[in-house]
């Protein structure tokens, strides 16, 4: 059977050919839909604004990071209301200018955030291409180029993790990648859960450090595992998981009669930038038969640097890795891969729903390219493409320079902090996170004590 | 404490000011990072290609929908390998041309698919803006404009659903929206699940029609409910859920000692375009105290049309609604809202992890604008913005015309099918899905029977 979704209008060539109006249900089917010349002109004018106001000002330090307005004020400035009739192109272009003016310039050199590192022109072009083409990555026949590109990028990332083979998928965020890993580990532990669910089963328990990303709790809650069944492992003074504490907690869980199934190590914690000791954690996972997932959403990019990849020593022993090239490598939000060591089709077995309307098995090409059924999504964005084009443009050495530069900048800031009055370094960083206290003049002579710390804490939020 | 993520390079103004090289760990910190003039020129040239090859050809029926190549051939044409050194701008621009040439032109008038309906210039501009600004929507201080826009769009969508108030969030796809709804219903049914998980609880059961989207099974599996605990309700000859069958199945589940908690009705099924009878289903949900979710990912856009909104009669009685403006309304992938009737902060209660580094409660503005903790994601794309700009451009009446036109086109095709030899309509459509058989000349005189149907099925995939 064929299904045709009739949402596409008759095109302009056909309008010219057909002289008699076809009227159905009050709609002139061969009448004008939209003036494509005016539409194209609008796009051209808007692109000029984007080029001038966003791209050319991206690295201009004389511009503001943000023209800040409080919510109620900004609501008044922006004409947010959607009305029955549309606005003129002139009004719309002004709206675009306003939106840009009052938005944060995330590529500004003074915008310090773990997701951003300035502008990358190549990934930006790739993103413009995919927005214009508007693909959905589920089957080869609909996304031939982007599926091949995703395969190539995943293969290359797997090389840097150090696996001989593997599988993977790009997801809308590191949080979602962590959820995938948690679900995969659970499926591997007990494949029946896919059909039967968790009801009546022993309590599944997973382990992660107390410095882990908050998505671990979100994932445990969403997947029906429960946040109380995330056992948080103590960290040392640098924020790294203490392997001996992990061992103790696994034994405690076993004694309680619960079912440990997963350890989530972190490579690059959110606040301190700490790297868990992967090799020692992998030993414990092997001993206890636990899946090892490494949340390298933030720290994964160090794998590209021959100088800094030692931070992730032992990552090749992981069963799965989350790695977001949209952070230090500048690929643009969102660009997040989950990589899986298993090459026996575990992703597909765990996630497939085998929708007959989409994933027919009797197509005229190799349907192993139809990777959509590895995903919890149906339509999916081609996020690998921007990373690919950027990699093609810079080469591995260009990516490596970005990582080396970020870490050198961190080292430079540390030295500056040490020299300056009123600044106090929290700890020597091992990655690009520099944690410090700013002590304002009014507190510099105050005695160390609860009152001092209470006042100092207030400084950092005001 | 302050955390600074040192990933941003020193900007060009600073480079000019500083004459002495600052060398740290072998990196010249104030040396050139990237030639921004060359980068901007690259973006300009690429934009020209996008304008000529994608946007201007978007509605040109003389162009091909896709320059098809088999996977192995396409791999040879595209130079997929990522190498140590980068490529020239000239080579990269040729790569961009190749990517466009061998990709499917999803806005082509001959591309029939439920996600696409031609090109919309306004949402496209909005997408270019957000790609250039590269925001992440979690706190007001980072995304002031886009958070206010999301709030305004959700409020407006809620008006069309017919609720007096409500809440909502944009997600990466209708599948994910359905998962959110399933998790919300479960949380409402038993808030303890967030902390305790499903282990040891009675079997949770949900109900949906046998014609529902496959994401229901994916969601049940991912959330630890289990696919066997999705009870599929029989549909009538038009693909609509039969309310009496739903009633029977709820009673059966109760007798089994399981815990029914949710009914997922579908407004616009994937294949037949059927709308479940929402009013009757809402009666059953009220009687049994079940959450009613409506998956209107595909059919929701009919709410905009005064002529066709009757298809969703009763939707105001739903507890949650998934609606994807990236389909019939042309907002571009991805643009998917989950709307929730509850206005007591259920989304936040269910999803929050209260990460202290991101969602501080003592900021200098109303932190209720920091909506990021309503999400399972951390970084999140500003998907509402493209729908907002399109809505501003066309007005509600312009959106309404798109829906009316799509359904009139479907009506027109139906009449053409009836007139033509070798075509057989499966059923009179009520939405934009037109299902039919094409009977090739070789089968037209064959007798109806198993052999006929087997051969006919083969026609639709070759």
PDB file of C-alpha atoms in Angstrom, chain A residues 228-368:
ATOM      1  CA  UNK A 228      17.740   6.536  45.485  1.00  0.00           C
ATOM      2  CA  UNK A 229      19.271   3.679  43.548  1.00  0.00           C
ATOM      3  CA  UNK A 230      22.061   5.885  42.295  1.00  0.00           C
ATOM      4  CA  UNK A 231      24.850   5.298  44.797  1.00  0.00           C
ATOM      5  CA  UNK A 232      27.111   8.320  44.907  1.00  0.00           C
ATOM      6  CA  UNK A 233      30.738   7.462  45.490  1.00  0.00           C
ATOM      7  CA  UNK A 234      32.977   9.733  47.525  1.00  0.00           C
ATOM      8  CA  UNK A 235      35.605  11.733  45.698  1.00  0.00           C
ATOM      9  CA  UNK A 236      39.083  12.792  46.716  1.00  0.00           C
ATOM     10  CA  UNK A 237      40.187  16.396  47.228  1.00  0.00           C
ATOM     11  CA  UNK A 238      40.482  16.837  43.456  1.00  0.00           C
ATOM     12  CA  UNK A 239      36.924  15.602  42.788  1.00  0.00           C
ATOM     13  CA  UNK A 240      37.929  12.164  41.467  1.00  0.00           C
ATOM     14  CA  UNK A 241      36.003   9.038  42.365  1.00  0.00           C
ATOM     15  CA  UNK A 242      37.845   6.988  45.029  1.00  0.00           C
ATOM     16  CA  UNK A 243      38.072   3.410  43.687  1.00  0.00           C
ATOM     17  CA  UNK A 244      38.186   1.873  47.183  1.00  0.00           C
ATOM     18  CA  UNK A 245      34.906   3.612  47.999  1.00  0.00           C
ATOM     19  CA  UNK A 246      33.383   2.238  44.819  1.00  0.00           C
ATOM     20  CA  UNK A 247      34.438  -1.285  45.777  1.00  0.00           C
ATOM     21  CA  UNK A 248      32.853  -0.841  49.226  1.00  0.00           C
ATOM     22  CA  UNK A 249      29.589   0.438  47.784  1.00  0.00           C
ATOM     23  CA  UNK A 250      29.326  -2.401  45.261  1.00  0.00           C
ATOM     24  CA  UNK A 251      29.787  -4.877  48.088  1.00  0.00           C
ATOM     25  CA  UNK A 252      27.215  -3.035  50.196  1.00  0.00           C
ATOM     26  CA  UNK A 253      24.699  -3.188  47.334  1.00  0.00           C
ATOM     27  CA  UNK A 254      25.271  -6.923  46.919  1.00  0.00           C
ATOM     28  CA  UNK A 255      24.767  -7.486  50.650  1.00  0.00           C
ATOM     29  CA  UNK A 256      21.490  -5.559  50.499  1.00  0.00           C
ATOM     30  CA  UNK A 257      20.279  -8.002  47.859  1.00  0.00           C
ATOM     31  CA  UNK A 258      20.037  -5.372  45.161  1.00  0.00           C
ATOM     32  CA  UNK A 259      21.376  -5.788  41.644  1.00  0.00           C
ATOM     33  CA  UNK A 260      24.379  -3.622  40.720  1.00  0.00           C
ATOM     34  CA  UNK A 261      24.629  -3.304  36.953  1.00  0.00           C
ATOM     35  CA  UNK A 262      26.489  -0.112  36.009  1.00  0.00           C
ATOM     36  CA  UNK A 263      29.277   2.275  36.964  1.00  0.00           C
ATOM     37  CA  UNK A 264      29.206   5.753  35.410  1.00  0.00           C
ATOM     38  CA  UNK A 265      32.639   7.309  35.603  1.00  0.00           C
ATOM     39  CA  UNK A 266      33.121  10.950  34.697  1.00  0.00           C
ATOM     40  CA  UNK A 267      35.904  12.278  32.493  1.00  0.00           C
ATOM     41  CA  UNK A 268      35.791  16.010  33.133  1.00  0.00           C
ATOM     42  CA  UNK A 269      33.350  16.844  35.932  1.00  0.00           C
ATOM     43  CA  UNK A 270      31.152  19.906  35.512  1.00  0.00           C
ATOM     44  CA  UNK A 271      32.547  22.035  38.311  1.00  0.00           C
ATOM     45  CA  UNK A 272      36.103  20.932  39.068  1.00  0.00           C
ATOM     46  CA  UNK A 273      36.955  19.393  35.706  1.00  0.00           C
ATOM     47  CA  UNK A 274      38.075  16.192  37.426  1.00  0.00           C
ATOM     48  CA  UNK A 275      38.828  12.932  35.639  1.00  0.00           C
ATOM     49  CA  UNK A 276      37.909   9.727  37.452  1.00  0.00           C
ATOM     50  CA  UNK A 277      40.696   7.070  37.515  1.00  0.00           C
ATOM     51  CA  UNK A 278      39.319   4.954  34.666  1.00  0.00           C
ATOM     52  CA  UNK A 279      41.835   2.124  34.802  1.00  0.00           C
ATOM     53  CA  UNK A 280      41.186   1.341  38.456  1.00  0.00           C
ATOM     54  CA  UNK A 281      37.444   1.686  38.001  1.00  0.00           C
ATOM     55  CA  UNK A 282      37.594  -0.649  34.993  1.00  0.00           C
ATOM     56  CA  UNK A 283      39.315  -3.277  37.199  1.00  0.00           C
ATOM     57  CA  UNK A 284      36.436  -3.138  39.671  1.00  0.00           C
ATOM     58  CA  UNK A 285      33.855  -3.324  36.858  1.00  0.00           C
ATOM     59  CA  UNK A 286      35.585  -6.371  35.400  1.00  0.00           C
ATOM     60  CA  UNK A 287      35.717  -8.100  38.779  1.00  0.00           C
ATOM     61  CA  UNK A 288      32.043  -7.529  39.425  1.00  0.00           C
ATOM     62  CA  UNK A 289      30.754  -7.884  35.877  1.00  0.00           C
ATOM     63  CA  UNK A 290      29.469  -4.299  35.726  1.00  0.00           C
ATOM     64  CA  UNK A 291      29.003  -2.168  32.595  1.00  0.00           C
ATOM     65  CA  UNK A 292      31.422   0.766  32.569  1.00  0.00           C
ATOM     66  CA  UNK A 293      30.056   3.960  31.059  1.00  0.00           C
ATOM     67  CA  UNK A 294      32.282   7.037  30.845  1.00  0.00           C
ATOM     68  CA  UNK A 295      30.520  10.391  30.754  1.00  0.00           C
ATOM     69  CA  UNK A 296      33.174  12.233  28.775  1.00  0.00           C
ATOM     70  CA  UNK A 297      30.688  14.809  27.506  1.00  0.00           C
ATOM     71  CA  UNK A 298      33.032  17.543  28.647  1.00  0.00           C
ATOM     72  CA  UNK A 299      36.396  15.802  28.877  1.00  0.00           C
ATOM     73  CA  UNK A 300      36.190  13.638  25.751  1.00  0.00           C
ATOM     74  CA  UNK A 301      37.698  16.285  23.518  1.00  0.00           C
ATOM     75  CA  UNK A 302      41.046  15.836  25.274  1.00  0.00           C
ATOM     76  CA  UNK A 303      41.272  12.513  23.406  1.00  0.00           C
ATOM     77  CA  UNK A 304      42.164  14.526  20.297  1.00  0.00           C
ATOM     78  CA  UNK A 305      45.268  15.984  21.964  1.00  0.00           C
ATOM     79  CA  UNK A 306      48.401  13.851  22.113  1.00  0.00           C
ATOM     80  CA  UNK A 307      49.502  16.032  25.008  1.00  0.00           C
ATOM     81  CA  UNK A 308      46.365  15.732  27.134  1.00  0.00           C
ATOM     82  CA  UNK A 309      44.754  12.403  26.167  1.00  0.00           C
ATOM     83  CA  UNK A 310      46.481  10.807  29.169  1.00  0.00           C
ATOM     84  CA  UNK A 311      43.718  12.421  31.276  1.00  0.00           C
ATOM     85  CA  UNK A 312      41.427   9.681  29.952  1.00  0.00           C
ATOM     86  CA  UNK A 313      43.873   6.828  30.377  1.00  0.00           C
ATOM     87  CA  UNK A 314      41.935   3.559  30.494  1.00  0.00           C
ATOM     88  CA  UNK A 315      38.917   4.796  28.509  1.00  0.00           C
ATOM     89  CA  UNK A 316      39.422   1.990  25.973  1.00  0.00           C
ATOM     90  CA  UNK A 317      38.192  -0.375  28.691  1.00  0.00           C
ATOM     91  CA  UNK A 318      34.775   1.336  28.869  1.00  0.00           C
ATOM     92  CA  UNK A 319      31.663  -0.297  27.432  1.00  0.00           C
ATOM     93  CA  UNK A 320      30.201   3.063  26.391  1.00  0.00           C
ATOM     94  CA  UNK A 321      31.342   6.670  26.159  1.00  0.00           C
ATOM     95  CA  UNK A 322      29.404   9.951  25.906  1.00  0.00           C
ATOM     96  CA  UNK A 323      31.379  12.688  24.123  1.00  0.00           C
ATOM     97  CA  UNK A 324      30.094  16.139  23.081  1.00  0.00           C
ATOM     98  CA  UNK A 325      32.111  17.843  20.336  1.00  0.00           C
ATOM     99  CA  UNK A 326      29.815  20.866  20.732  1.00  0.00           C
ATOM    100  CA  UNK A 327      31.788  21.956  23.788  1.00  0.00           C
ATOM    101  CA  UNK A 328      35.538  22.580  23.635  1.00  0.00           C
ATOM    102  CA  UNK A 329      35.731  21.656  19.935  1.00  0.00           C
ATOM    103  CA  UNK A 330      33.126  24.307  18.901  1.00  0.00           C
ATOM    104  CA  UNK A 331      30.826  22.130  16.776  1.00  0.00           C
ATOM    105  CA  UNK A 332      27.701  24.062  17.838  1.00  0.00           C
ATOM    106  CA  UNK A 333      24.804  22.882  19.964  1.00  0.00           C
ATOM    107  CA  UNK A 334      23.826  20.070  19.636  1.00  0.00           C
ATOM    108  CA  UNK A 335      26.594  17.626  18.697  1.00  0.00           C
ATOM    109  CA  UNK A 336      26.699  14.670  21.090  1.00  0.00           C
ATOM    110  CA  UNK A 337      27.756  11.113  20.397  1.00  0.00           C
ATOM    111  CA  UNK A 338      27.164   7.989  22.405  1.00  0.00           C
ATOM    112  CA  UNK A 339      29.783   5.411  21.479  1.00  0.00           C
ATOM    113  CA  UNK A 340      29.352   1.728  22.292  1.00  0.00           C
ATOM    114  CA  UNK A 341      32.072  -0.905  22.281  1.00  0.00           C
ATOM    115  CA  UNK A 342      29.715  -3.773  21.484  1.00  0.00           C
ATOM    116  CA  UNK A 343      29.568  -4.525  17.790  1.00  0.00           C
ATOM    117  CA  UNK A 344      26.932  -7.257  17.820  1.00  0.00           C
ATOM    118  CA  UNK A 345      24.020  -4.875  17.198  1.00  0.00           C
ATOM    119  CA  UNK A 346      23.215  -4.198  20.862  1.00  0.00           C
ATOM    120  CA  UNK A 347      21.943  -0.661  20.135  1.00  0.00           C
ATOM    121  CA  UNK A 348      19.486  -2.023  17.589  1.00  0.00           C
ATOM    122  CA  UNK A 349      18.376  -4.941  19.760  1.00  0.00           C
ATOM    123  CA  UNK A 350      17.817  -2.663  22.722  1.00  0.00           C
ATOM    124  CA  UNK A 351      16.018   0.160  20.913  1.00  0.00           C
ATOM    125  CA  UNK A 352      14.293  -1.285  17.870  1.00  0.00           C
ATOM    126  CA  UNK A 353      10.537  -1.138  17.551  1.00  0.00           C
ATOM    127  CA  UNK A 354      10.621  -2.358  13.926  1.00  0.00           C
ATOM    128  CA  UNK A 355       8.042   0.086  12.567  1.00  0.00           C
ATOM    129  CA  UNK A 356       6.893  -1.508   9.324  1.00  0.00           C
ATOM    130  CA  UNK A 357       6.001   1.763   7.633  1.00  0.00           C
ATOM    131  CA  UNK A 358       9.542   3.052   7.917  1.00  0.00           C
ATOM    132  CA  UNK A 359      11.993   0.208   8.249  1.00  0.00           C
ATOM    133  CA  UNK A 360      10.933  -2.248   5.557  1.00  0.00           C
ATOM    134  CA  UNK A 361      13.363  -5.132   5.217  1.00  0.00           C
ATOM    135  CA  UNK A 362      12.910  -5.684   1.472  1.00  0.00           C
ATOM    136  CA  UNK A 363      14.370  -2.461   0.100  1.00  0.00           C
ATOM    137  CA  UNK A 364      16.632  -2.294  -2.942  1.00  0.00           C
ATOM    138  CA  UNK A 365      19.729  -1.396  -0.887  1.00  0.00           C
ATOM    139  CA  UNK A 366      21.539  -2.702   2.191  1.00  0.00           C
ATOM    140  CA  UNK A 367      19.085  -1.818   5.000  1.00  0.00           C
ATOM    141  CA  UNK A 368      21.837  -1.899   7.614  1.00  0.00           C
TER     142      UNK A 368
END
